[in-house]
Short mmCIF file of C-alpha atoms in Angstrom, two decimals:
data_model
loop_
_atom_site.label_atom_id
_atom_site.label_comp_id
_atom_site.label_asym_id
_atom_site.label_seq_id
_atom_site.Cartn_x
_atom_site.Cartn_y
_atom_site.Cartn_z
CA UNK A 267 67.94 -13.32 -15.58
CA UNK A 268 70.10 -15.83 -13.77
CA UNK A 269 73.26 -17.13 -15.41
CA UNK A 270 73.54 -20.90 -15.02
CA UNK A 271 76.94 -22.53 -14.31
CA UNK A 272 78.36 -24.05 -17.47
CA UNK A 273 75.85 -22.29 -19.73
CA UNK A 274 76.73 -19.49 -22.10
CA UNK A 275 75.77 -16.01 -20.89
CA UNK A 276 73.04 -15.04 -21.47
CA UNK A 277 70.84 -18.14 -21.57
CA UNK A 278 70.47 -18.87 -25.30
CA UNK A 279 67.27 -18.11 -27.14
CA UNK A 280 65.13 -21.18 -27.67
CA UNK A 281 66.33 -22.73 -24.40
CA UNK A 282 65.16 -20.15 -21.90
CA UNK A 283 62.71 -22.33 -19.99
CA UNK A 284 65.33 -25.00 -19.27
CA UNK A 285 67.91 -22.41 -18.24
CA UNK A 286 70.00 -23.39 -21.23
CA UNK A 287 70.18 -27.03 -20.17
CA UNK A 288 69.45 -29.85 -22.62
CA UNK A 289 70.67 -33.01 -20.83
CA UNK A 290 68.23 -35.61 -19.47
CA UNK A 291 65.36 -34.49 -21.69
CA UNK A 292 65.31 -30.99 -20.15
CA UNK A 293 64.88 -29.37 -23.54
CA UNK A 294 61.28 -30.60 -23.67
CA UNK A 295 60.07 -27.52 -21.78
CA UNK A 296 61.29 -25.33 -24.65
CA UNK A 297 59.22 -27.06 -27.33
CA UNK A 298 56.51 -25.20 -29.22
CA UNK A 299 52.99 -26.61 -29.34
CA UNK A 300 53.70 -28.03 -32.79
CA UNK A 301 56.96 -29.67 -31.68
CA UNK A 302 55.37 -31.15 -28.57
CA UNK A 303 52.38 -32.46 -30.52
CA UNK A 304 54.61 -34.02 -33.17
CA UNK A 305 56.73 -35.83 -30.59
CA UNK A 306 54.20 -36.71 -27.90
CA UNK A 307 50.70 -36.06 -29.23
CA UNK A 308 49.80 -33.30 -26.74
CA UNK A 309 49.96 -29.51 -26.55
CA UNK A 310 50.81 -27.19 -23.68
CA UNK A 311 47.91 -26.40 -21.40
CA UNK A 312 46.73 -22.78 -21.43
CA UNK A 313 44.99 -21.39 -18.37
CA UNK A 314 42.35 -18.70 -18.91
CA UNK A 315 43.02 -15.50 -16.94
CA UNK A 316 41.77 -11.91 -16.95
CA UNK A 317 43.80 -8.72 -17.20
CA UNK A 318 44.56 -7.28 -13.78
CA UNK A 319 43.41 -10.32 -11.81
CA UNK A 320 45.40 -11.85 -8.98
CA UNK A 321 46.76 -15.22 -10.08
CA UNK A 322 47.19 -17.69 -7.23
CA UNK A 323 50.31 -19.85 -7.47
CA UNK A 324 51.16 -22.86 -5.32
CA UNK A 325 54.74 -24.12 -5.45
CA UNK A 326 55.60 -27.68 -4.43
CA UNK A 327 59.36 -28.04 -4.91
CA UNK A 328 60.88 -31.51 -4.79
CA UNK A 329 64.07 -30.06 -3.26
CA UNK A 330 63.79 -27.30 -0.66
CA UNK A 331 66.17 -24.31 -0.78
CA UNK A 332 66.46 -21.15 1.27
CA UNK A 333 64.67 -18.66 -0.95
CA UNK A 334 65.42 -15.04 -1.78
CA UNK A 335 62.24 -14.76 -3.78
CA UNK A 336 60.62 -15.02 -7.18
CA UNK A 337 60.50 -12.73 -10.17
CA UNK A 338 57.79 -13.06 -12.80
CA UNK A 339 58.30 -11.98 -16.42
CA UNK A 340 55.69 -11.97 -19.18
CA UNK A 341 55.84 -11.93 -22.95
CA UNK A 342 55.13 -8.81 -24.96
CA UNK A 343 51.93 -8.57 -26.99
CA UNK A 344 52.18 -10.27 -30.37
CA UNK A 345 53.82 -13.53 -29.25
CA UNK A 346 54.44 -15.94 -32.14
CA UNK A 347 53.60 -19.44 -30.82
CA UNK A 348 55.06 -21.17 -33.87
CA UNK A 349 58.66 -20.56 -32.78
CA UNK A 350 60.55 -21.09 -29.55
CA UNK A 351 60.64 -18.21 -27.10
CA UNK A 352 63.50 -15.70 -27.19
CA UNK A 353 64.66 -13.07 -24.72
CA UNK A 354 63.25 -10.39 -27.03
CA UNK A 355 59.77 -11.92 -26.60
CA UNK A 356 59.76 -10.95 -22.90
CA UNK A 357 59.43 -7.59 -21.22
CA UNK A 358 62.75 -6.36 -19.83
CA UNK A 359 61.48 -5.96 -16.27
CA UNK A 360 59.43 -8.37 -14.17
CA UNK A 361 55.76 -7.46 -13.79
CA UNK A 362 55.71 -8.95 -10.28
CA UNK A 363 58.25 -9.86 -7.61
CA UNK A 364 57.85 -11.69 -4.31
CA UNK A 365 60.94 -11.17 -2.16
CA UNK A 366 62.02 -12.51 1.24
CA UNK A 367 63.35 -9.46 3.08
CA UNK A 368 64.29 -11.11 6.37
CA UNK A 369 65.00 -14.65 7.66
CA UNK A 370 63.77 -17.33 7.76
CA UNK A 371 64.12 -17.62 4.01
CA UNK A 372 61.36 -20.17 3.47
CA UNK A 373 60.19 -21.35 0.05
CA UNK A 374 57.11 -19.09 0.02
CA UNK A 375 54.89 -21.86 -1.38
CA UNK A 376 51.68 -19.81 -1.68
CA UNK A 377 51.66 -16.59 -3.71
CA UNK A 378 49.20 -14.29 -5.48
CA UNK A 379 50.59 -12.08 -8.24
CA UNK A 380 48.70 -9.33 -10.03
CA UNK A 381 48.66 -9.77 -13.79
CA UNK A 382 49.24 -6.87 -16.19
CA UNK A 383 46.20 -4.94 -17.41
CA UNK A 384 47.35 -4.49 -21.01
CA UNK A 385 47.54 -8.05 -22.31
CA UNK A 386 45.26 -10.02 -24.63
CA UNK A 387 45.36 -13.54 -25.99
CA UNK A 388 48.14 -16.07 -25.47
CA UNK A 389 51.13 -15.20 -23.28
CA UNK A 390 53.87 -17.03 -21.41
CA UNK A 391 54.76 -16.23 -17.81
CA UNK A 392 58.34 -17.02 -16.79
CA UNK A 393 59.17 -17.44 -13.11
CA UNK A 394 62.71 -17.16 -11.82
CA UNK A 395 63.12 -18.82 -8.41
CA UNK A 396 66.07 -17.16 -6.67
CA UNK A 397 67.67 -19.38 -4.03
CA UNK A 398 70.25 -18.26 -1.49
CA UNK A 399 71.97 -21.51 -0.49
CA UNK A 400 73.48 -22.44 -3.88
CA UNK A 401 74.83 -20.62 -6.90
CA UNK A 402 71.91 -21.82 -9.01
CA UNK A 403 68.57 -20.40 -10.02
CA UNK A 404 65.52 -22.18 -11.35
CA UNK A 405 63.12 -21.33 -14.16
CA UNK A 406 59.46 -22.31 -14.54
CA UNK A 407 57.03 -21.25 -17.25
CA UNK A 408 53.33 -21.53 -17.88
CA UNK A 409 51.02 -20.53 -20.70
CA UNK A 410 48.04 -18.29 -20.05
CA UNK A 411 45.23 -17.02 -22.24
CA UNK A 412 43.90 -13.54 -21.44
CA UNK A 413 40.15 -13.54 -21.98
CA UNK A 414 37.20 -11.23 -21.31
CA UNK A 415 35.10 -10.99 -18.16
CA UNK A 416 33.95 -14.18 -16.51
CA UNK A 417 36.60 -16.42 -18.03
CA UNK A 418 39.47 -16.19 -15.60
CA UNK A 419 40.97 -19.10 -13.78
CA UNK A 420 39.78 -22.16 -15.70
CA UNK A 421 41.53 -24.57 -18.02
CA UNK A 422 40.74 -24.44 -21.74
CA UNK A 423 40.15 -28.18 -22.03
CA UNK A 424 39.12 -31.14 -19.93
CA UNK A 425 42.06 -33.44 -19.21
CA UNK A 426 42.18 -36.96 -20.61
CA UNK A 427 42.07 -39.98 -18.33
CA UNK A 428 45.43 -41.25 -17.13
CA UNK A 429 46.74 -44.33 -18.93
CA UNK A 430 49.20 -46.91 -17.53
CA UNK A 431 50.10 -48.16 -21.00
CA UNK A 432 53.52 -46.59 -21.64
CA UNK A 433 52.22 -43.10 -22.43
CA UNK A 434 54.77 -40.28 -22.25
CA UNK A 435 53.66 -37.45 -19.93
CA UNK A 436 55.64 -34.17 -20.16
CA UNK A 437 55.86 -31.72 -17.28
CA UNK A 438 52.72 -29.60 -16.90
CA UNK A 439 50.25 -31.91 -18.61
CA UNK A 440 46.97 -32.54 -16.76
CA UNK A 441 45.16 -35.85 -16.53
CA UNK A 442 42.14 -37.30 -14.75
CA UNK A 443 42.55 -40.12 -12.21
CA UNK A 444 41.28 -41.08 -8.74
CA UNK A 445 38.29 -38.71 -9.16
CA UNK A 446 40.60 -35.73 -9.47
CA UNK A 447 42.78 -33.72 -11.83
CA UNK A 448 46.55 -34.08 -11.49
CA UNK A 449 49.46 -32.18 -13.04
CA UNK A 450 52.64 -33.96 -14.14
CA UNK A 451 55.62 -32.61 -12.20
CA UNK A 452 58.34 -34.82 -13.71
CA UNK A 453 58.39 -36.07 -17.30
CA UNK A 454 58.06 -39.86 -17.53
CA UNK A 455 56.60 -42.81 -19.41
CA UNK A 456 53.67 -44.31 -17.54
CA UNK A 457 53.30 -47.74 -16.02
CA UNK A 458 50.79 -49.25 -13.61
CA UNK A 459 52.82 -48.37 -10.51
CA UNK A 460 53.17 -44.66 -11.31
CA UNK A 461 49.55 -43.57 -11.11
CA UNK A 462 48.41 -40.09 -10.01
CA UNK A 463 47.49 -40.18 -6.36
CA UNK A 464 50.13 -42.89 -5.81
CA UNK A 465 53.36 -41.61 -7.37
CA UNK A 466 53.65 -38.27 -5.58
CA UNK A 467 57.08 -37.50 -7.06
CA UNK A 468 55.52 -37.60 -10.54
CA UNK A 469 52.08 -36.06 -10.00
CA UNK A 470 50.61 -33.22 -7.95
CA UNK A 471 46.90 -32.91 -7.19
CA UNK A 472 45.24 -29.85 -8.75
CA UNK A 473 41.48 -30.03 -8.12
CA UNK A 474 38.47 -32.35 -8.13
CA UNK A 475 37.01 -33.27 -11.49
CA UNK A 476 33.96 -31.17 -12.38
#
């Protein structure tokens, strides 16, 4: 895993998803469901998937970098969701890699990765975005729930309607607005001018409401 400048090597347990960073509210991505619910009244979204399926991923980076590729790690079976993730929770090797072999080193915004066939229940997928034009690397994580046949691909809950009344929205949370579902891409406290479908730096469109 990438070593971040100014961060102890390796990235410390409990701060993996922020790359060891804690400034500017970055530590929020490391919170457990219980911690997030206590502070902000929401839990991390879990997406239903099936073992062995191809998971489609669409990246929309706010800053573009020349890209070497992405590596995807997954937690071992038996993940304890009551504590923050540690390096020991993850398999040593990535289960999928998407690598740019030759120029141009574009950001590879659309990908489809094959999920492992030996997972059940709740898991966390950790993506490491490897860039070639800086000394940095970038981590992203998302929760998935491995289910039986016919359940792959959907969200486990319907999102709540967006509110302009000073509600805190952490990264990754879904909400309903403008006849569609949007995902928060930058943590913020809402106001009337930062609505999904208007504030594109804060929200990304996911799908129509069903």
